Tab-separated table of C-alpha atoms in Angstrom:
chain	number	residue	atom	x	y	z
J	1164	UNK	CA	-0.276	-0.021	0.135
J	1165	UNK	CA	1.096	3.142	-0.639
J	1166	UNK	CA	1.518	6.697	1.628
J	1167	UNK	CA	-0.882	8.468	-0.014
J	1168	UNK	CA	-3.816	4.561	-0.408
J	1169	UNK	CA	-3.070	4.312	3.413
J	1170	UNK	CA	-3.684	7.614	4.019
J	1171	UNK	CA	-6.323	7.643	2.470
J	1172	UNK	CA	-7.844	3.825	4.580
J	1173	UNK	CA	-6.854	5.700	7.713
J	1174	UNK	CA	-9.723	8.676	6.834
J	1175	UNK	CA	-12.141	6.442	5.832
J	1176	UNK	CA	-11.899	4.282	8.467
J	1177	UNK	CA	-12.587	7.530	10.477
J	1178	UNK	CA	-14.885	8.164	8.625
J	1179	UNK	CA	-16.927	4.870	8.800
J	1180	UNK	CA	-16.514	5.357	12.755
J	1181	UNK	CA	-17.722	9.011	13.388
J	1182	UNK	CA	-20.729	7.865	11.113
J	1183	UNK	CA	-21.718	4.989	13.387
J	1184	UNK	CA	-21.436	5.631	16.196
J	1185	UNK	CA	-24.921	6.074	17.401
J	1186	UNK	CA	-26.756	9.303	18.456
J	1187	UNK	CA	-27.716	10.352	22.046
J	1188	UNK	CA	-31.132	9.799	21.242
J	1189	UNK	CA	-30.524	6.328	18.801
J	1190	UNK	CA	-28.888	5.883	22.681
J	1191	UNK	CA	-31.543	7.362	25.052
J	1192	UNK	CA	-34.222	5.832	23.376
J	1193	UNK	CA	-31.772	2.479	23.437
J	1194	UNK	CA	-31.681	2.698	27.208
J	1195	UNK	CA	-35.326	3.199	27.596
J	1196	UNK	CA	-36.565	0.236	25.780
J	1197	UNK	CA	-33.820	-1.653	27.092
J	1198	UNK	CA	-35.456	-0.550	31.105
J	1199	UNK	CA	-38.185	-2.149	29.586
J	1200	UNK	CA	-40.023	1.110	29.007
J	1201	UNK	CA	-42.320	1.069	26.187
J	1202	UNK	CA	-44.840	3.404	26.913
J	1203	UNK	CA	-41.903	6.056	27.753
J	1204	UNK	CA	-39.770	4.458	24.428
J	1205	UNK	CA	-42.853	5.591	21.718
J	1206	UNK	CA	-42.600	9.146	23.783
J	1207	UNK	CA	-38.972	9.889	23.862
J	1208	UNK	CA	-39.083	8.423	20.808
J	1209	UNK	CA	-41.924	10.846	19.573
J	1210	UNK	CA	-39.894	14.436	21.421
J	1211	UNK	CA	-36.495	13.507	20.175
J	1212	UNK	CA	-37.999	12.190	16.813
J	1213	UNK	CA	-40.264	15.328	15.730
J	1214	UNK	CA	-39.902	18.588	13.699
J	1215	UNK	CA	-38.872	21.600	15.787
J	1216	UNK	CA	-42.121	22.793	16.132
J	1217	UNK	CA	-43.089	26.721	16.356
J	1218	UNK	CA	-43.657	28.724	19.922
J	1219	UNK	CA	-43.540	31.848	18.650
J	1220	UNK	CA	-44.943	32.965	15.126
J	1221	UNK	CA	-44.338	36.154	15.502
J	1222	UNK	CA	-40.839	36.180	16.007
J	1223	UNK	CA	-40.197	33.021	14.295
J	1224	UNK	CA	-38.411	30.783	16.660
J	1225	UNK	CA	-38.496	26.825	16.842
J	1226	UNK	CA	-38.365	24.512	19.770
J	1227	UNK	CA	-37.401	20.977	19.666
J	1228	UNK	CA	-35.803	19.093	23.293
J	1229	UNK	CA	-32.862	19.613	23.051
J	1230	UNK	CA	-30.107	16.851	22.734
J	1231	UNK	CA	-28.645	17.612	26.364
J	1232	UNK	CA	-31.780	17.947	28.306
J	1233	UNK	CA	-32.201	14.464	26.343
J	1234	UNK	CA	-31.497	12.282	29.369
J	1235	UNK	CA	-33.762	14.476	32.042
J	1236	UNK	CA	-37.398	13.572	29.722
J	1237	UNK	CA	-35.921	10.464	29.229
J	1238	UNK	CA	-35.591	10.435	33.281
J	1239	UNK	CA	-38.940	11.615	33.703
J	1240	UNK	CA	-41.015	9.434	31.751
J	1241	UNK	CA	-39.345	6.270	33.045
J	1242	UNK	CA	-39.494	7.891	36.055
J	1243	UNK	CA	-43.411	8.147	35.568
J	1244	UNK	CA	-43.963	4.340	33.947
J	1245	UNK	CA	-42.112	2.190	36.520
J	1246	UNK	CA	-44.084	4.520	39.046
J	1247	UNK	CA	-47.934	3.388	37.426
J	1248	UNK	CA	-46.456	-0.058	37.560
J	1249	UNK	CA	-46.221	0.246	40.859
J	1250	UNK	CA	-49.547	2.083	41.496
J	1251	UNK	CA	-47.665	5.234	42.697
J	1252	UNK	CA	-50.153	7.194	41.651
J	1253	UNK	CA	-48.784	10.123	43.184
J	1254	UNK	CA	-45.827	10.370	41.660
J	1255	UNK	CA	-46.741	9.638	38.177
J	1256	UNK	CA	-48.447	12.894	37.782
J	1257	UNK	CA	-45.369	14.641	39.839
J	1258	UNK	CA	-43.351	13.228	36.824
J	1259	UNK	CA	-45.587	14.643	34.332
J	1260	UNK	CA	-46.261	17.586	35.755
J	1261	UNK	CA	-42.345	18.314	35.620
J	1262	UNK	CA	-42.512	18.002	33.039
J	1263	UNK	CA	-44.846	20.179	31.838
J	1264	UNK	CA	-43.450	23.132	33.175
J	1265	UNK	CA	-40.424	21.908	31.250
J	1266	UNK	CA	-42.596	21.697	28.197
J	1267	UNK	CA	-44.183	24.827	28.424
J	1268	UNK	CA	-40.964	26.717	30.113
J	1269	UNK	CA	-39.377	26.272	26.724
J	1270	UNK	CA	-42.645	27.398	24.754
J	1271	UNK	CA	-44.017	24.049	23.460
J	1272	UNK	CA	-48.072	24.357	24.499
J	1273	UNK	CA	-49.163	21.291	22.367
J	1274	UNK	CA	-46.767	18.844	24.909
J	1275	UNK	CA	-46.898	20.615	27.878
J	1276	UNK	CA	-50.910	20.498	28.366
J	1277	UNK	CA	-50.389	16.776	27.040
J	1278	UNK	CA	-48.295	16.539	29.762
J	1279	UNK	CA	-51.412	17.550	32.139
J	1280	UNK	CA	-54.327	15.016	30.653
J	1281	UNK	CA	-51.632	12.522	30.313
J	1282	UNK	CA	-51.417	13.226	33.891
J	1283	UNK	CA	-55.232	14.019	34.236
J	1284	UNK	CA	-55.762	10.370	33.501
J	1285	UNK	CA	-53.436	8.449	35.205
J	1286	UNK	CA	-54.731	10.040	38.323
J	1287	UNK	CA	-58.032	9.515	37.736
J	1288	UNK	CA	-57.613	5.290	37.140
J	1289	UNK	CA	-56.180	6.034	39.927
J	1290	UNK	CA	-59.646	6.526	41.943
J	1291	UNK	CA	-58.396	8.763	43.758
J	1292	UNK	CA	-60.653	11.548	44.148
J	1293	UNK	CA	-58.227	14.362	46.404
J	1294	UNK	CA	-54.921	13.342	43.105
J	1295	UNK	CA	-57.785	13.510	40.765
J	1296	UNK	CA	-58.854	16.702	41.958
J	1297	UNK	CA	-54.695	17.935	41.990
J	1298	UNK	CA	-54.549	16.666	38.337
J	1299	UNK	CA	-57.830	18.962	37.908
J	1300	UNK	CA	-56.580	22.031	38.742
J	1301	UNK	CA	-52.906	21.791	37.877
J	1302	UNK	CA	-54.083	21.627	34.119
J	1303	UNK	CA	-56.866	24.614	35.105
J	1304	UNK	CA	-54.038	27.056	36.044
J	1305	UNK	CA	-52.356	25.687	32.878
J	1306	UNK	CA	-55.570	27.081	31.337
J	1307	UNK	CA	-55.391	29.959	33.190
J	1308	UNK	CA	-51.476	30.953	32.388
J	1309	UNK	CA	-53.124	30.539	28.521
J	1310	UNK	CA	-56.016	32.483	29.086
J	1311	UNK	CA	-57.959	30.291	28.046
């Protein structure tokens, strides 16, 4: 092998290796599946692979979950699913509330509302009327902040 061919092969090897390294999105999604959390996987995959959403039409500001926040979102989704399996509906409510607050702070109101609605659904399934009332109050405050 000549020197030129050797350096070309070296660059090709480096390029192939860098292209084969999994992305953070891939890693957190697979890790979620490895934890046995299929619902959290579907939600995380949807959030991490969706097109950016417009959070301010006037300023044309777009939002997608940044890579540095994906592990935190994954942790919250997995925790919510595991707590639901243990019938810890208060914990499920708190995890979804954290996610809703994060998305609301980022301006992704559709996902914030979705998190509140998921929380309300799980709280309704719990048969704990106090907890269900807390979820109703939480979503009510959300709509008040949105002036709806």
